[in-house]
Amino acid sequence: MKRIKAACICQTLHFMLKEDMDHDYAVKLVHGEVEHYKNNLERNHTQYKIVEQTEEPDGSIMLKIIKQYNSSPVGNYLD
């Protein structure tokens, strides 16, 4: 029998601008979407580590994150 001792998932998320609206407003929405994503992680008690967060020249945001997979223990992945 096998058991998961530790599990995490590594993701690169691109929060893109909506094209059908004013650029400044779209950038503001993207920043709000990133904050909402982080708040959801906290609210769901998902353990995570942001490896890198960069704002692209167009105002979109790239987020590299390692986060808990389902409810599995994270072991030393987030150290």
PDB file of N, CA and C in Angstrom:
ATOM      1  N   MET A   1       0.837  -1.164   0.000  1.00  0.00           N
ATOM      2  CA  MET A   1       0.000   0.000   0.000  1.00  0.00           C
ATOM      3  C   MET A   1       0.891   1.238   0.000  1.00  0.00           C
ATOM      4  N   LYS A   2       0.447   2.283  -0.671  1.00  0.00           N
ATOM      5  CA  LYS A   2       1.218   3.518  -0.683  1.00  0.00           C
ATOM      6  C   LYS A   2       0.416   4.642  -0.045  1.00  0.00           C
ATOM      7  N   ARG A   3       1.125   5.573   0.552  1.00  0.00           N
ATOM      8  CA  ARG A   3       0.512   6.747   1.164  1.00  0.00           C
ATOM      9  C   ARG A   3       1.308   7.974   0.748  1.00  0.00           C
ATOM     10  N   ILE A   4       0.603   9.051   0.569  1.00  0.00           N
ATOM     11  CA  ILE A   4       1.266  10.315   0.246  1.00  0.00           C
ATOM     12  C   ILE A   4       1.827  10.895   1.530  1.00  0.00           C
ATOM     13  N   LYS A   5       3.122  11.091   1.574  1.00  0.00           N
ATOM     14  CA  LYS A   5       3.771  11.668   2.743  1.00  0.00           C
ATOM     15  C   LYS A   5       3.803  13.187   2.655  1.00  0.00           C
ATOM     16  N   ALA A   6       3.958  13.717   1.457  1.00  0.00           N
ATOM     17  CA  ALA A   6       3.979  15.165   1.261  1.00  0.00           C
ATOM     18  C   ALA A   6       3.678  15.453  -0.207  1.00  0.00           C
ATOM     19  N   ALA A   7       2.948  16.542  -0.456  1.00  0.00           N
ATOM     20  CA  ALA A   7       2.611  16.890  -1.836  1.00  0.00           C
ATOM     21  C   ALA A   7       2.385  18.389  -1.958  1.00  0.00           C
ATOM     22  N   CYS A   8       2.956  18.950  -3.001  1.00  0.00           N
ATOM     23  CA  CYS A   8       2.733  20.349  -3.349  1.00  0.00           C
ATOM     24  C   CYS A   8       2.634  20.441  -4.862  1.00  0.00           C
ATOM     25  N   ILE A   9       2.110  21.553  -5.324  1.00  0.00           N
ATOM     26  CA  ILE A   9       2.017  21.797  -6.747  1.00  0.00           C
ATOM     27  C   ILE A   9       2.699  23.134  -7.036  1.00  0.00           C
ATOM     28  N   CYS A  10       3.465  23.166  -8.091  1.00  0.00           N
ATOM     29  CA  CYS A  10       4.149  24.389  -8.506  1.00  0.00           C
ATOM     30  C   CYS A  10       3.394  24.946  -9.712  1.00  0.00           C
ATOM     31  N   GLN A  11       2.988  26.214  -9.626  1.00  0.00           N
ATOM     32  CA  GLN A  11       2.212  26.817 -10.705  1.00  0.00           C
ATOM     33  C   GLN A  11       2.809  28.156 -11.098  1.00  0.00           C
ATOM     34  N   THR A  12       2.666  28.487 -12.355  1.00  0.00           N
ATOM     35  CA  THR A  12       2.934  29.829 -12.840  1.00  0.00           C
ATOM     36  C   THR A  12       1.612  30.345 -13.374  1.00  0.00           C
ATOM     37  N   LEU A  13       1.091  31.373 -12.722  1.00  0.00           N
ATOM     38  CA  LEU A  13      -0.205  31.936 -13.077  1.00  0.00           C
ATOM     39  C   LEU A  13       0.003  33.279 -13.753  1.00  0.00           C
ATOM     40  N   HIS A  14      -0.715  33.510 -14.846  1.00  0.00           N
ATOM     41  CA  HIS A  14      -0.642  34.779 -15.548  1.00  0.00           C
ATOM     42  C   HIS A  14      -2.005  35.454 -15.418  1.00  0.00           C
ATOM     43  N   PHE A  15      -2.051  36.501 -14.626  1.00  0.00           N
ATOM     44  CA  PHE A  15      -3.275  37.275 -14.455  1.00  0.00           C
ATOM     45  C   PHE A  15      -3.276  38.328 -15.560  1.00  0.00           C
ATOM     46  N   MET A  16      -4.068  38.077 -16.588  1.00  0.00           N
ATOM     47  CA  MET A  16      -4.039  38.894 -17.798  1.00  0.00           C
ATOM     48  C   MET A  16      -5.065  40.019 -17.746  1.00  0.00           C
ATOM     49  N   LEU A  17      -4.766  41.083 -18.482  1.00  0.00           N
ATOM     50  CA  LEU A  17      -5.670  42.221 -18.577  1.00  0.00           C
ATOM     51  C   LEU A  17      -6.860  41.885 -19.464  1.00  0.00           C
ATOM     52  N   LYS A  18      -8.015  42.430 -19.118  1.00  0.00           N
ATOM     53  CA  LYS A  18      -9.172  42.322 -19.991  1.00  0.00           C
ATOM     54  C   LYS A  18      -8.985  43.357 -21.105  1.00  0.00           C
ATOM     55  N   GLU A  19      -9.213  42.954 -22.329  1.00  0.00           N
ATOM     56  CA  GLU A  19      -8.898  43.804 -23.473  1.00  0.00           C
ATOM     57  C   GLU A  19      -9.988  44.824 -23.805  1.00  0.00           C
ATOM     58  N   ASP A  20     -11.192  44.629 -23.320  1.00  0.00           N
ATOM     59  CA  ASP A  20     -12.309  45.479 -23.730  1.00  0.00           C
ATOM     60  C   ASP A  20     -12.570  46.646 -22.779  1.00  0.00           C
ATOM     61  N   MET A  21     -11.549  47.067 -22.023  1.00  0.00           N
ATOM     62  CA  MET A  21     -11.737  48.182 -21.090  1.00  0.00           C
ATOM     63  C   MET A  21     -10.493  49.050 -21.040  1.00  0.00           C
ATOM     64  N   ASP A  22     -10.639  50.204 -20.400  1.00  0.00           N
ATOM     65  CA  ASP A  22      -9.548  51.145 -20.237  1.00  0.00           C
ATOM     66  C   ASP A  22      -8.348  50.455 -19.582  1.00  0.00           C
ATOM     67  N   HIS A  23      -7.137  50.770 -20.055  1.00  0.00           N
ATOM     68  CA  HIS A  23      -5.922  50.095 -19.577  1.00  0.00           C
ATOM     69  C   HIS A  23      -5.719  50.271 -18.075  1.00  0.00           C
ATOM     70  N   ASP A  24      -5.832  51.499 -17.573  1.00  0.00           N
ATOM     71  CA  ASP A  24      -5.605  51.735 -16.144  1.00  0.00           C
ATOM     72  C   ASP A  24      -6.602  50.975 -15.279  1.00  0.00           C
ATOM     73  N   TYR A  25      -7.855  50.936 -15.723  1.00  0.00           N
ATOM     74  CA  TYR A  25      -8.885  50.201 -14.979  1.00  0.00           C
ATOM     75  C   TYR A  25      -8.601  48.700 -15.025  1.00  0.00           C
ATOM     76  N   ALA A  26      -8.169  48.200 -16.182  1.00  0.00           N
ATOM     77  CA  ALA A  26      -7.849  46.773 -16.324  1.00  0.00           C
ATOM     78  C   ALA A  26      -6.685  46.383 -15.409  1.00  0.00           C
ATOM     79  N   VAL A  27      -5.679  47.261 -15.287  1.00  0.00           N
ATOM     80  CA  VAL A  27      -4.541  46.991 -14.395  1.00  0.00           C
ATOM     81  C   VAL A  27      -5.026  46.938 -12.954  1.00  0.00           C
ATOM     82  N   LYS A  28      -5.907  47.856 -12.593  1.00  0.00           N
ATOM     83  CA  LYS A  28      -6.462  47.873 -11.232  1.00  0.00           C
ATOM     84  C   LYS A  28      -7.230  46.578 -10.946  1.00  0.00           C
ATOM     85  N   LEU A  29      -8.001  46.113 -11.934  1.00  0.00           N
ATOM     86  CA  LEU A  29      -8.749  44.861 -11.765  1.00  0.00           C
ATOM     87  C   LEU A  29      -7.813  43.668 -11.586  1.00  0.00           C
ATOM     88  N   VAL A  30      -6.720  43.646 -12.327  1.00  0.00           N
ATOM     89  CA  VAL A  30      -5.754  42.544 -12.222  1.00  0.00           C
ATOM     90  C   VAL A  30      -5.143  42.513 -10.823  1.00  0.00           C
ATOM     91  N   HIS A  31      -4.776  43.677 -10.300  1.00  0.00           N
ATOM     92  CA  HIS A  31      -4.220  43.726  -8.944  1.00  0.00           C
ATOM     93  C   HIS A  31      -5.251  43.220  -7.928  1.00  0.00           C
ATOM     94  N   GLY A  32      -6.506  43.585  -8.127  1.00  0.00           N
ATOM     95  CA  GLY A  32      -7.564  43.091  -7.252  1.00  0.00           C
ATOM     96  C   GLY A  32      -7.750  41.592  -7.361  1.00  0.00           C
ATOM     97  N   GLU A  33      -7.630  41.076  -8.572  1.00  0.00           N
ATOM     98  CA  GLU A  33      -7.778  39.632  -8.790  1.00  0.00           C
ATOM     99  C   GLU A  33      -6.659  38.857  -8.090  1.00  0.00           C
ATOM    100  N   VAL A  34      -5.438  39.386  -8.123  1.00  0.00           N
ATOM    101  CA  VAL A  34      -4.311  38.736  -7.442  1.00  0.00           C
ATOM    102  C   VAL A  34      -4.548  38.725  -5.935  1.00  0.00           C
ATOM    103  N   GLU A  35      -4.988  39.853  -5.392  1.00  0.00           N
ATOM    104  CA  GLU A  35      -5.270  39.924  -3.954  1.00  0.00           C
ATOM    105  C   GLU A  35      -6.403  38.975  -3.576  1.00  0.00           C
ATOM    106  N   HIS A  36      -7.417  38.892  -4.414  1.00  0.00           N
ATOM    107  CA  HIS A  36      -8.533  37.976  -4.165  1.00  0.00           C
ATOM    108  C   HIS A  36      -8.037  36.521  -4.157  1.00  0.00           C
ATOM    109  N   TYR A  37      -7.148  36.181  -5.088  1.00  0.00           N
ATOM    110  CA  TYR A  37      -6.582  34.831  -5.155  1.00  0.00           C
ATOM    111  C   TYR A  37      -5.826  34.499  -3.865  1.00  0.00           C
ATOM    112  N   LYS A  38      -4.990  35.447  -3.412  1.00  0.00           N
ATOM    113  CA  LYS A  38      -4.223  35.228  -2.181  1.00  0.00           C
ATOM    114  C   LYS A  38      -5.154  35.115  -0.969  1.00  0.00           C
ATOM    115  N   ASN A  39      -6.187  35.947  -0.928  1.00  0.00           N
ATOM    116  CA  ASN A  39      -7.150  35.880   0.179  1.00  0.00           C
ATOM    117  C   ASN A  39      -7.874  34.544   0.199  1.00  0.00           C
ATOM    118  N   ASN A  40      -8.203  34.000  -0.977  1.00  0.00           N
ATOM    119  CA  ASN A  40      -8.846  32.682  -1.043  1.00  0.00           C
ATOM    120  C   ASN A  40      -7.927  31.590  -0.500  1.00  0.00           C
ATOM    121  N   LEU A  41      -6.638  31.680  -0.810  1.00  0.00           N
ATOM    122  CA  LEU A  41      -5.690  30.706  -0.263  1.00  0.00           C
ATOM    123  C   LEU A  41      -5.697  30.764   1.260  1.00  0.00           C
ATOM    124  N   GLU A  42      -5.659  31.980   1.797  1.00  0.00           N
ATOM    125  CA  GLU A  42      -5.686  32.154   3.255  1.00  0.00           C
ATOM    126  C   GLU A  42      -6.990  31.642   3.855  1.00  0.00           C
ATOM    127  N   ARG A  43      -8.110  32.014   3.241  1.00  0.00           N
ATOM    128  CA  ARG A  43      -9.420  31.626   3.763  1.00  0.00           C
ATOM    129  C   ARG A  43      -9.600  30.107   3.769  1.00  0.00           C
ATOM    130  N   ASN A  44      -9.033  29.446   2.757  1.00  0.00           N
ATOM    131  CA  ASN A  44      -9.146  27.985   2.665  1.00  0.00           C
ATOM    132  C   ASN A  44      -8.044  27.266   3.439  1.00  0.00           C
ATOM    133  N   HIS A  45      -7.199  28.040   4.138  1.00  0.00           N
ATOM    134  CA  HIS A  45      -6.094  27.488   4.930  1.00  0.00           C
ATOM    135  C   HIS A  45      -5.155  26.644   4.081  1.00  0.00           C
ATOM    136  N   THR A  46      -4.948  27.073   2.832  1.00  0.00           N
ATOM    137  CA  THR A  46      -4.005  26.409   1.941  1.00  0.00           C
ATOM    138  C   THR A  46      -2.617  26.960   2.228  1.00  0.00           C
ATOM    139  N   GLN A  47      -1.693  26.075   2.516  1.00  0.00           N
ATOM    140  CA  GLN A  47      -0.322  26.514   2.743  1.00  0.00           C
ATOM    141  C   GLN A  47       0.312  26.812   1.389  1.00  0.00           C
ATOM    142  N   TYR A  48       1.057  27.918   1.306  1.00  0.00           N
ATOM    143  CA  TYR A  48       1.648  28.296   0.030  1.00  0.00           C
ATOM    144  C   TYR A  48       2.887  29.154   0.250  1.00  0.00           C
ATOM    145  N   LYS A  49       3.657  29.273  -0.819  1.00  0.00           N
ATOM    146  CA  LYS A  49       4.840  30.139  -0.816  1.00  0.00           C
ATOM    147  C   LYS A  49       4.919  30.783  -2.196  1.00  0.00           C
ATOM    148  N   ILE A  50       4.925  32.102  -2.218  1.00  0.00           N
ATOM    149  CA  ILE A  50       5.068  32.808  -3.481  1.00  0.00           C
ATOM    150  C   ILE A  50       6.560  32.876  -3.794  1.00  0.00           C
ATOM    151  N   VAL A  51       6.940  32.256  -4.882  1.00  0.00           N
ATOM    152  CA  VAL A  51       8.336  32.201  -5.289  1.00  0.00           C
ATOM    153  C   VAL A  51       8.724  33.504  -5.991  1.00  0.00           C
ATOM    154  N   GLU A  52       7.815  34.001  -6.831  1.00  0.00           N
ATOM    155  CA  GLU A  52       8.102  35.220  -7.584  1.00  0.00           C
ATOM    156  C   GLU A  52       6.793  35.856  -8.026  1.00  0.00           C
ATOM    157  N   GLN A  53       6.730  37.173  -7.929  1.00  0.00           N
ATOM    158  CA  GLN A  53       5.587  37.919  -8.442  1.00  0.00           C
ATOM    159  C   GLN A  53       6.138  39.091  -9.239  1.00  0.00           C
ATOM    160  N   THR A  54       5.833  39.116 -10.536  1.00  0.00           N
ATOM    161  CA  THR A  54       6.355  40.180 -11.382  1.00  0.00           C
ATOM    162  C   THR A  54       5.222  40.827 -12.172  1.00  0.00           C
ATOM    163  N   GLU A  55       5.349  42.134 -12.332  1.00  0.00           N
ATOM    164  CA  GLU A  55       4.393  42.861 -13.161  1.00  0.00           C
ATOM    165  C   GLU A  55       5.012  42.995 -14.548  1.00  0.00           C
ATOM    166  N   GLU A  56       4.278  42.557 -15.542  1.00  0.00           N
ATOM    167  CA  GLU A  56       4.734  42.599 -16.920  1.00  0.00           C
ATOM    168  C   GLU A  56       4.618  44.027 -17.456  1.00  0.00           C
ATOM    169  N   PRO A  57       5.309  44.343 -18.550  1.00  0.00           N
ATOM    170  CA  PRO A  57       5.245  45.694 -19.117  1.00  0.00           C
ATOM    171  C   PRO A  57       3.823  46.160 -19.462  1.00  0.00           C
ATOM    172  N   ASP A  58       2.939  45.222 -19.794  1.00  0.00           N
ATOM    173  CA  ASP A  58       1.564  45.607 -20.132  1.00  0.00           C
ATOM    174  C   ASP A  58       0.678  45.791 -18.900  1.00  0.00           C
ATOM    175  N   GLY A  59       1.206  45.503 -17.702  1.00  0.00           N
ATOM    176  CA  GLY A  59       0.439  45.662 -16.473  1.00  0.00           C
ATOM    177  C   GLY A  59      -0.119  44.364 -15.927  1.00  0.00           C
ATOM    178  N   SER A  60      -0.031  43.278 -16.699  1.00  0.00           N
ATOM    179  CA  SER A  60      -0.485  41.981 -16.193  1.00  0.00           C
ATOM    180  C   SER A  60       0.512  41.485 -15.156  1.00  0.00           C
ATOM    181  N   ILE A  61       0.134  40.443 -14.413  1.00  0.00           N
ATOM    182  CA  ILE A  61       0.978  39.950 -13.326  1.00  0.00           C
ATOM    183  C   ILE A  61       1.240  38.457 -13.500  1.00  0.00           C
ATOM    184  N   MET A  62       2.526  38.087 -13.371  1.00  0.00           N
ATOM    185  CA  MET A  62       2.934  36.682 -13.369  1.00  0.00           C
ATOM    186  C   MET A  62       3.236  36.305 -11.924  1.00  0.00           C
ATOM    187  N   LEU A  63       2.656  35.190 -11.491  1.00  0.00           N
ATOM    188  CA  LEU A  63       2.818  34.734 -10.115  1.00  0.00           C
ATOM    189  C   LEU A  63       3.311  33.290 -10.146  1.00  0.00           C
ATOM    190  N   LYS A  64       4.499  33.058  -9.588  1.00  0.00           N
ATOM    191  CA  LYS A  64       5.026  31.699  -9.447  1.00  0.00           C
ATOM    192  C   LYS A  64       4.810  31.310  -7.996  1.00  0.00           C
ATOM    193  N   ILE A  65       4.135  30.198  -7.797  1.00  0.00           N
ATOM    194  CA  ILE A  65       3.709  29.810  -6.454  1.00  0.00           C
ATOM    195  C   ILE A  65       3.876  28.309  -6.266  1.00  0.00           C
ATOM    196  N   ILE A  66       4.240  27.930  -5.053  1.00  0.00           N
ATOM    197  CA  ILE A  66       4.214  26.527  -4.634  1.00  0.00           C
ATOM    198  C   ILE A  66       3.132  26.454  -3.576  1.00  0.00           C
ATOM    199  N   LYS A  67       2.165  25.567  -3.776  1.00  0.00           N
ATOM    200  CA  LYS A  67       1.072  25.499  -2.815  1.00  0.00           C
ATOM    201  C   LYS A  67       0.704  24.060  -2.494  1.00  0.00           C
ATOM    202  N   GLN A  68       0.054  23.935  -1.375  1.00  0.00           N
ATOM    203  CA  GLN A  68      -0.400  22.635  -0.872  1.00  0.00           C
ATOM    204  C   GLN A  68      -1.316  21.987  -1.892  1.00  0.00           C
ATOM    205  N   TYR A  69      -1.122  20.708  -2.132  1.00  0.00           N
ATOM    206  CA  TYR A  69      -1.958  19.958  -3.060  1.00  0.00           C
ATOM    207  C   TYR A  69      -3.080  19.291  -2.280  1.00  0.00           C
ATOM    208  N   ASN A  70      -4.313  19.666  -2.615  1.00  0.00           N
ATOM    209  CA  ASN A  70      -5.496  19.209  -1.873  1.00  0.00           C
ATOM    210  C   ASN A  70      -5.268  19.480  -0.387  1.00  0.00           C
ATOM    211  N   SER A  71      -5.408  18.482   0.442  1.00  0.00           N
ATOM    212  CA  SER A  71      -5.166  18.686   1.873  1.00  0.00           C
ATOM    213  C   SER A  71      -3.993  17.834   2.349  1.00  0.00           C
ATOM    214  N   SER A  72      -3.145  17.448   1.422  1.00  0.00           N
ATOM    215  CA  SER A  72      -1.980  16.639   1.760  1.00  0.00           C
ATOM    216  C   SER A  72      -0.980  17.446   2.585  1.00  0.00           C
ATOM    217  N   PRO A  73      -0.213  16.769   3.439  1.00  0.00           N
ATOM    218  CA  PRO A  73       0.839  17.478   4.177  1.00  0.00           C
ATOM    219  C   PRO A  73       1.879  18.006   3.190  1.00  0.00           C
ATOM    220  N   VAL A  74       2.524  19.134   3.517  1.00  0.00           N
ATOM    221  CA  VAL A  74       3.468  19.764   2.600  1.00  0.00           C
ATOM    222  C   VAL A  74       4.912  19.356   2.850  1.00  0.00           C
ATOM    223  N   GLY A  75       5.181  18.674   3.942  1.00  0.00           N
ATOM    224  CA  GLY A  75       6.547  18.259   4.231  1.00  0.00           C
ATOM    225  C   GLY A  75       7.469  19.448   4.298  1.00  0.00           C
ATOM    226  N   ASN A  76       8.622  19.368   3.623  1.00  0.00           N
ATOM    227  CA  ASN A  76       9.574  20.480   3.639  1.00  0.00           C
ATOM    228  C   ASN A  76       9.576  21.259   2.320  1.00  0.00           C
ATOM    229  N   TYR A  77       8.541  21.114   1.506  1.00  0.00           N
ATOM    230  CA  TYR A  77       8.474  21.807   0.218  1.00  0.00           C
ATOM    231  C   TYR A  77       8.444  23.335   0.387  1.00  0.00           C
ATOM    232  N   LEU A  78       7.878  23.831   1.453  1.00  0.00           N
ATOM    233  CA  LEU A  78       7.698  25.271   1.609  1.00  0.00           C
ATOM    234  C   LEU A  78       8.778  25.899   2.496  1.00  0.00           C
ATOM    235  N   ASP A  79       9.797  25.128   2.852  1.00  0.00           N
ATOM    236  CA  ASP A  79      10.883  25.670   3.688  1.00  0.00           C
ATOM    237  C   ASP A  79      11.785  26.582   2.877  1.00  0.00           C
TER     238      ASP A  79
END
